[in-house]
Coordinates of C-alpha atoms in Angstrom, one line a residue:
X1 CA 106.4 92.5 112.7
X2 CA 104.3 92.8 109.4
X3 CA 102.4 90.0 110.0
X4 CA 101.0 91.0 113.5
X5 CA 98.1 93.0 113.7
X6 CA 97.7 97.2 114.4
X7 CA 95.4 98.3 116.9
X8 CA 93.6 101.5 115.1
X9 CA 90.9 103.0 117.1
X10 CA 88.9 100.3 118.4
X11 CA 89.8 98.4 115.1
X12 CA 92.7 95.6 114.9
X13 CA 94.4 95.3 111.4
X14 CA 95.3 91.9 110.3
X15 CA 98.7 92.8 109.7
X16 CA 100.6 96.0 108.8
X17 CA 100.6 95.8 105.3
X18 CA 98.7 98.3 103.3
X19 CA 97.0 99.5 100.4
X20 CA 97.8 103.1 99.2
X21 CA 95.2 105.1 98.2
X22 CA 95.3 106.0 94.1
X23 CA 92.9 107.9 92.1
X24 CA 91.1 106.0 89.8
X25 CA 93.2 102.8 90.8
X26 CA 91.8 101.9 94.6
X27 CA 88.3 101.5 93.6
X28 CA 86.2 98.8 96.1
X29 CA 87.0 95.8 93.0
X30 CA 90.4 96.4 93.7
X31 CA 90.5 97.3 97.4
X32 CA 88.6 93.6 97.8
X33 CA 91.0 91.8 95.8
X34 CA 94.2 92.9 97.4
X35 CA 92.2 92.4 101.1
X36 CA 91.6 88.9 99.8
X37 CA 94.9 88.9 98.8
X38 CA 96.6 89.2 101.8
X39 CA 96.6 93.1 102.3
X40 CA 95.2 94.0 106.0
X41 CA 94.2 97.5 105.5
X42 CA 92.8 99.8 102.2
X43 CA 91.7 103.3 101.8
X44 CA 90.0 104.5 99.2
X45 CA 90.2 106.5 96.4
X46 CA 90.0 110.5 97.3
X47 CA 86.9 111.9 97.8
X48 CA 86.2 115.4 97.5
X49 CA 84.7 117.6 100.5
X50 CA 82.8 119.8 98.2
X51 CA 78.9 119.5 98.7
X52 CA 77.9 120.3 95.6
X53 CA 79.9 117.1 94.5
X54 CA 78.8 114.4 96.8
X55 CA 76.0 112.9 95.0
X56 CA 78.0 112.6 91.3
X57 CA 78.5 109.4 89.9
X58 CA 82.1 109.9 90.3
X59 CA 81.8 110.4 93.7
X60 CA 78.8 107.7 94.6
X61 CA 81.3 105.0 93.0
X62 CA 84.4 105.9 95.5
X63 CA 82.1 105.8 98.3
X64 CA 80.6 102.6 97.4
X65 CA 81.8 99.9 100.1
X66 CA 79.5 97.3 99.0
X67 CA 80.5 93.7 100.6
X68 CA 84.0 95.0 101.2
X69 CA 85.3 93.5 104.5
X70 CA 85.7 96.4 107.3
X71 CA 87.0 98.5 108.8
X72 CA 86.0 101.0 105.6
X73 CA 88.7 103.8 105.4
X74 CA 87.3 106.8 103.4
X75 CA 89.7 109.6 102.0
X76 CA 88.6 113.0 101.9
X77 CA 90.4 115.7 100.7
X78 CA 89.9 119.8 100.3
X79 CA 90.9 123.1 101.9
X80 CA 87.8 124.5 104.3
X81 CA 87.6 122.9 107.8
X82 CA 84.1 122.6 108.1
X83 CA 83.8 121.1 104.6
X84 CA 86.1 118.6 105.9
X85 CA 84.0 118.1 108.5
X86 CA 81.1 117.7 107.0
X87 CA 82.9 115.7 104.7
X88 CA 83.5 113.1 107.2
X89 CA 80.3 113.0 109.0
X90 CA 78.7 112.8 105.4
X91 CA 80.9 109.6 105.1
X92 CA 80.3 107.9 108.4
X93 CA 76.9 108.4 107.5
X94 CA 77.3 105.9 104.6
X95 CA 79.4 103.5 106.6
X96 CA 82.9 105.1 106.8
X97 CA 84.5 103.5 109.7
X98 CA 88.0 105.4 109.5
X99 CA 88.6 109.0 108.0
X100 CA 91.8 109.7 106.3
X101 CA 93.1 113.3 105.4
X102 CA 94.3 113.9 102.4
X103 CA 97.8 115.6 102.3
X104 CA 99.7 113.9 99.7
X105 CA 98.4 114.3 96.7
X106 CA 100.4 115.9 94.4
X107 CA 98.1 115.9 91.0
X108 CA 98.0 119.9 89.8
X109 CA 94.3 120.1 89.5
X110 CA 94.4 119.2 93.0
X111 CA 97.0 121.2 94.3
X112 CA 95.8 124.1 92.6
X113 CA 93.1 124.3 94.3
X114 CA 95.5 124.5 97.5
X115 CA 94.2 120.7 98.3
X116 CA 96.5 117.8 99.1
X117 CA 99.9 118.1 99.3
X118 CA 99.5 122.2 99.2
X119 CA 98.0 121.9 102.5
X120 CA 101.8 121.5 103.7
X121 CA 102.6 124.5 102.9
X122 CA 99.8 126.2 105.2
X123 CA 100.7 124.5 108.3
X124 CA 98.4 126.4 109.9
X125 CA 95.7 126.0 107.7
X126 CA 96.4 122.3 107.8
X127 CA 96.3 122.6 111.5
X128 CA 92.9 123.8 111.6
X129 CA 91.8 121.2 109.0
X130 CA 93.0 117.8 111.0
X131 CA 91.2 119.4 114.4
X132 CA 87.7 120.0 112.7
X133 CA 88.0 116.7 111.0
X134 CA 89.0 114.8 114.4
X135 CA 86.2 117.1 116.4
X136 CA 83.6 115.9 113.8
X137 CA 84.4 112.2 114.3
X138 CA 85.1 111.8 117.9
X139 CA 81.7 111.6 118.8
X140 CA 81.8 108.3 116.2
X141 CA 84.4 107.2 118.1
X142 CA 85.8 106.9 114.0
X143 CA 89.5 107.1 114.4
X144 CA 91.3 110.1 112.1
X145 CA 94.6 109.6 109.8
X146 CA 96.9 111.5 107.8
X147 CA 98.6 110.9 104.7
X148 CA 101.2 113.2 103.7
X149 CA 104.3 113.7 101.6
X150 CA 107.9 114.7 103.4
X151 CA 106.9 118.1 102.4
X152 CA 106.6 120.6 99.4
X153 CA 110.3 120.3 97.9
X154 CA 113.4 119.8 98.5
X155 CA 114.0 122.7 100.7
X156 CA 111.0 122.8 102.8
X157 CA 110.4 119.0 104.5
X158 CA 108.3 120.1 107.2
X159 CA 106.6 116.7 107.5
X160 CA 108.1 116.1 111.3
X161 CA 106.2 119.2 112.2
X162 CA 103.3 118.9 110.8
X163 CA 103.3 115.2 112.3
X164 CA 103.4 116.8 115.7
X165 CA 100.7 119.4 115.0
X166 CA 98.6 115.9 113.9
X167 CA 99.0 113.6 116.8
X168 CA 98.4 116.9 119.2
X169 CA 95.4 117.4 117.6
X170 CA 94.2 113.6 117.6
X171 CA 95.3 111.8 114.6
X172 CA 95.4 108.5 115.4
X173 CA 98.1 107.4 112.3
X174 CA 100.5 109.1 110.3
X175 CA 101.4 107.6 106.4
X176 CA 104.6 109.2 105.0
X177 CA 105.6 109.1 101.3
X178 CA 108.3 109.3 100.6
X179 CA 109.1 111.7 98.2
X180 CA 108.2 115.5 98.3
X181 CA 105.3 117.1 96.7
X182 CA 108.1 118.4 93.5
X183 CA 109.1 115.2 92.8
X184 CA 105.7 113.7 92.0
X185 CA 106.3 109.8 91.4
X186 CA 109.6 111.0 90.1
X187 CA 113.0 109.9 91.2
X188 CA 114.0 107.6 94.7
X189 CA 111.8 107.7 97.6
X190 CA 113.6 108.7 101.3
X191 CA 112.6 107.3 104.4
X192 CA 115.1 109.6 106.3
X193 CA 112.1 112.1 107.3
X194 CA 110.2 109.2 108.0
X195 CA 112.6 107.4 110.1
X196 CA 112.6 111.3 111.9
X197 CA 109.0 111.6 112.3
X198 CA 109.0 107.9 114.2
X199 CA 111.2 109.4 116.9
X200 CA 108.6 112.6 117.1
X201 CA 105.3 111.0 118.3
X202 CA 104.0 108.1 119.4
X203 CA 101.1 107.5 117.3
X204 CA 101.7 104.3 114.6
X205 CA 103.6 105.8 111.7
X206 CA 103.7 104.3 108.0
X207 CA 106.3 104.5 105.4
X208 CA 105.0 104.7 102.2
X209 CA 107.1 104.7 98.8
X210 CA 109.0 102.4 96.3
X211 CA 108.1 99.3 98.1
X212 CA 108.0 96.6 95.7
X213 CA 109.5 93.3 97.3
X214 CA 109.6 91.5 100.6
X215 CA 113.4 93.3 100.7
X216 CA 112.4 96.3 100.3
X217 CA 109.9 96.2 103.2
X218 CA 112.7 94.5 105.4
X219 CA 115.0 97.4 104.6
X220 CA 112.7 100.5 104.7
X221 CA 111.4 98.9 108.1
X222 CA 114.6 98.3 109.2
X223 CA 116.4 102.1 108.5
X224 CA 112.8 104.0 109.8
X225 CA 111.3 102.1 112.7
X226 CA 108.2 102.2 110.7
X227 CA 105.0 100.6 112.4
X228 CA 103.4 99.4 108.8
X229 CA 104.1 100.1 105.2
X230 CA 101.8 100.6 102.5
X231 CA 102.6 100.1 99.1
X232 CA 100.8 101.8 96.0
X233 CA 102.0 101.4 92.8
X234 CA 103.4 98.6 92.7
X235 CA 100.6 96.4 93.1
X236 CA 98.9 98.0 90.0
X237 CA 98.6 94.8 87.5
X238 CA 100.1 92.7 90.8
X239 CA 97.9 92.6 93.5
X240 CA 99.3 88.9 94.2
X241 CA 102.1 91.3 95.7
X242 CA 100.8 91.6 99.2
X243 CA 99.9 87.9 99.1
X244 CA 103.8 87.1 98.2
X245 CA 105.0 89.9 100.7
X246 CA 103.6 88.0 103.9
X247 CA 104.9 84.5 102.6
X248 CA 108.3 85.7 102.4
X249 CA 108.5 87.3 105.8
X250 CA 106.8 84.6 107.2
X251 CA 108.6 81.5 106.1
X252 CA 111.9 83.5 104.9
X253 CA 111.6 82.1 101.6
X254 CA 110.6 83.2 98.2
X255 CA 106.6 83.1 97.3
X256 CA 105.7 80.1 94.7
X257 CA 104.3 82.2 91.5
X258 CA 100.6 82.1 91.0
X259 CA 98.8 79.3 89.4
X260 CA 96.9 79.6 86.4
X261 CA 93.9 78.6 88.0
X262 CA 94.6 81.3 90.9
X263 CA 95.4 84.3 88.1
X264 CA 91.8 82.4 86.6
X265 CA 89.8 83.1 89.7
X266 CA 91.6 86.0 91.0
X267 CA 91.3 88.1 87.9
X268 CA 87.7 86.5 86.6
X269 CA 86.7 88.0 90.3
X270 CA 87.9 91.3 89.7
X271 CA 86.6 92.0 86.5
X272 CA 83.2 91.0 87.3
X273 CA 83.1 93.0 90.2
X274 CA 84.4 95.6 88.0
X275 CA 81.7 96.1 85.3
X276 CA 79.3 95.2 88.2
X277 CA 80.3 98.8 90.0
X278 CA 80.4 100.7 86.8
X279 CA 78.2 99.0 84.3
X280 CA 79.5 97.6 81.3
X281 CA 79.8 100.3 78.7
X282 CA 82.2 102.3 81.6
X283 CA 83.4 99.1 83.3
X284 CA 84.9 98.0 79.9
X285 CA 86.9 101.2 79.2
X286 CA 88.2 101.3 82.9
X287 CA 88.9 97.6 83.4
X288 CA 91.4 98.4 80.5
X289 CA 93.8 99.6 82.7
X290 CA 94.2 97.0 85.0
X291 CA 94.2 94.4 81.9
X292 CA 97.0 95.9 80.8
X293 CA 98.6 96.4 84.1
X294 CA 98.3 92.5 84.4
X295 CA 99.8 91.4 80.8
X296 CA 102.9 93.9 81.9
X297 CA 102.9 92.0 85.2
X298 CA 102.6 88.6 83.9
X299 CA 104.6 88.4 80.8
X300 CA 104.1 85.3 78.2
X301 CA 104.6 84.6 74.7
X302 CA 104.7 88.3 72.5
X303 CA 102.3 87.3 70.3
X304 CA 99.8 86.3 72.9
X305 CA 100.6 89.1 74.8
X306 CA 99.4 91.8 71.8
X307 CA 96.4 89.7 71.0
X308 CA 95.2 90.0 74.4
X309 CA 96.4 93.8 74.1
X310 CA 94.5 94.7 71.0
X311 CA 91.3 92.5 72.4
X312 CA 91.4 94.6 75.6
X313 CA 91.5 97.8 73.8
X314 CA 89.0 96.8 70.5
X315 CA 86.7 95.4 73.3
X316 CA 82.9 97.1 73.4
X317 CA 81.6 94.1 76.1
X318 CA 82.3 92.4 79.1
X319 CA 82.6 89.0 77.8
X320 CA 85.0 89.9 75.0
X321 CA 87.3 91.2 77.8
X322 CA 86.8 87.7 79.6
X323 CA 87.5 85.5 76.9
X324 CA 90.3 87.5 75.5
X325 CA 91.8 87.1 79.1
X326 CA 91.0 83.6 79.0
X327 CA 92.6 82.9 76.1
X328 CA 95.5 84.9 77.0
X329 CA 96.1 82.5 80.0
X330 CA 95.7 79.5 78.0
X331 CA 98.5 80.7 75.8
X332 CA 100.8 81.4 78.4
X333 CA 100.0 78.3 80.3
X334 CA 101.0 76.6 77.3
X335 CA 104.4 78.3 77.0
X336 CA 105.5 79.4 80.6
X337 CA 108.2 81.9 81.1
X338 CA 109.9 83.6 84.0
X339 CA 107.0 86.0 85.7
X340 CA 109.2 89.6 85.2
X341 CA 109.0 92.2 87.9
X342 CA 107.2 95.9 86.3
X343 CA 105.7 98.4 87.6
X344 CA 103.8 101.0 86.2
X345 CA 104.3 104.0 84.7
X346 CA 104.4 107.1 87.5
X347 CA 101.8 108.8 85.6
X348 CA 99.6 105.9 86.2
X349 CA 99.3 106.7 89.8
X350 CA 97.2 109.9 90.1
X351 CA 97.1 110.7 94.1
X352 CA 99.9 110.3 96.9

């Protein structure tokens, strides 16, 4: 079932297997890799409906969709209707294709602001948010979706009615995390509300959370009835992930590791497009992340491992980033050892 395609709008998917949306994470490098990758759908990082915003670096970067292979989903995120409206017809302005709605996010300087996941605790307010977004796209014919949380804590999981009040109003697919907007990254996703909201409408639904393995889909598909999953944080420093994910449901048998040569071109790729969207001087400091999402991912021998660590970190230019990787990979060619299975730290996923 992952590995057929989605109709969205008047848009087929490859396959049902997607990226999540994270803050300073799902930038168009990364979106492009896990595409290539294997991944059939990406959003992008959160942008913000405020005007006054729209033409900040920040915000130029997130909307930049440059070569990235369609159909561009753009997230937007805020608390006024007709800023979100704007919002979106700003963004299918500049090539936006889909527009997702931001309801999950549960990062305070967000939520403060009564933005992301607080939206589920205005269900009216959210209301009237997801029909000026869908009004102002229509005429597009740019298909509107909804990412979410199971609800704001533990005792209010009002994401089955807020699903309704979405697909009445024209949402076109609904994305459930797991988890409420308390628990943060915290504790064990459950895919009971989701599994409830798949028997509430008829729109696609996707189950979102602790998806890290071809199991793990198989399972959370399996108890939920889920159209698609999407998976988030555990492709930080993995991206292969989505890649591995199809061979195993495909051919019912485990993934062969990466090559050296793949990790080589795949992660050369990524860099470069990297520094390329955010100039060297910023690309450096922000590519550190992902370097150091990949030595966690990929293991190899200790002392390799924190030369390439203090490399990434001393680095002030974008070749002494490349050739500290490359040297990294020689090493560990050199000395192969069982790839380990990580994931980041839930801090280092800042939106739902």
């Amino acid at each position: 079932m992952i590995t057929a395609g989605l109709a969205l709008g008047p848009y087929v998917l490859p396959n049902r297997l997607f990226v999540a949306p994270m803050a300073g994470v799902t930038d168009r490098p990364f979106r492009r890799l896990c595409k290539r990758l294997g991944a059939g759908y990406a959003v992008s990082e959160m942008i913000t409906s405020r005007p006054e915003l729209q033409a900040s670096l920040k915000t130029a970067r997130r909307a930049n969709h440059d070569g990235e292979p369609g159909p561009i989903a753009v997230q937007i995120a805020g608390t006024d209707p007709a800023m979100m409206a704007e919002a979106a017809r700003h963004n299918i302005d500049r090539g936006a294709q889909i527009i997702d709605i931001n309801m999950g996010c549960p990062a305070k300087k967000v939520c403060n602001r009564w933005a992301g996941s607080a939206l589920m605790q205005d269900e009216t307010l959210a209301g009237s948010i997801i029909e000026a977004v869908v009004a102002a796209c229509e005429p597009h014919r740019v298909p509107v979706t909804l990412k979410m949380r199971t609800g704001w804590c533990d005792a209010v999981r009002n994401a089955p009615r807020l699903a309704r009040i979405a697909e009445d109003a024209g949402v076109r697919m609904l994305v459930i995390h797991g988890r409420t907007r308390a628990q943060g990254y915290g504790g064990v996703a459950e895919h009971d509300t989701t599994a409830l909201v798949k028997t509430l409408v008829r729109i696609p639904v996707v189950a979102n959370g602790d998806l890290d393995s071809a199991a793990a889909v198989r399972r959370v598909l399996a108890h939920t009835g889920a159209d698609a999953v999407m998976i988030g944080r555990a492709a930080q420093g993995r991206p292969w992930l989505f890649r591995d994910i199809l061979h195993e449901l495909r051919t019912g048998r485990p993934a062969p590791p990466p090559t050296t040569a793949e990790l080589r071109d795949w992660l050369r790729e990524h860099l470069l497009d990297h520094y390329a969207l955010y100039g060297e001087a910023a690309g450096v400091r922000s590519a550190r992340k992902h370097l150091l999402w990949y030595l966690r991912a990929l293991g190899g021998p200790p002392a390799a491992q924190q030369r390439l660590r203090a490399a990434v970190i001393a680095a002030e230019r974008a070749q002494a980033q490349l050739q500290a990787l490359e040297a990294f990979l020689d090493e560990r060619d050199a000395a192969p050892v069982p790839e380990p299975v990580a994931r980041p730290e839930p801090e280092a996923a800042l939106a739902a």
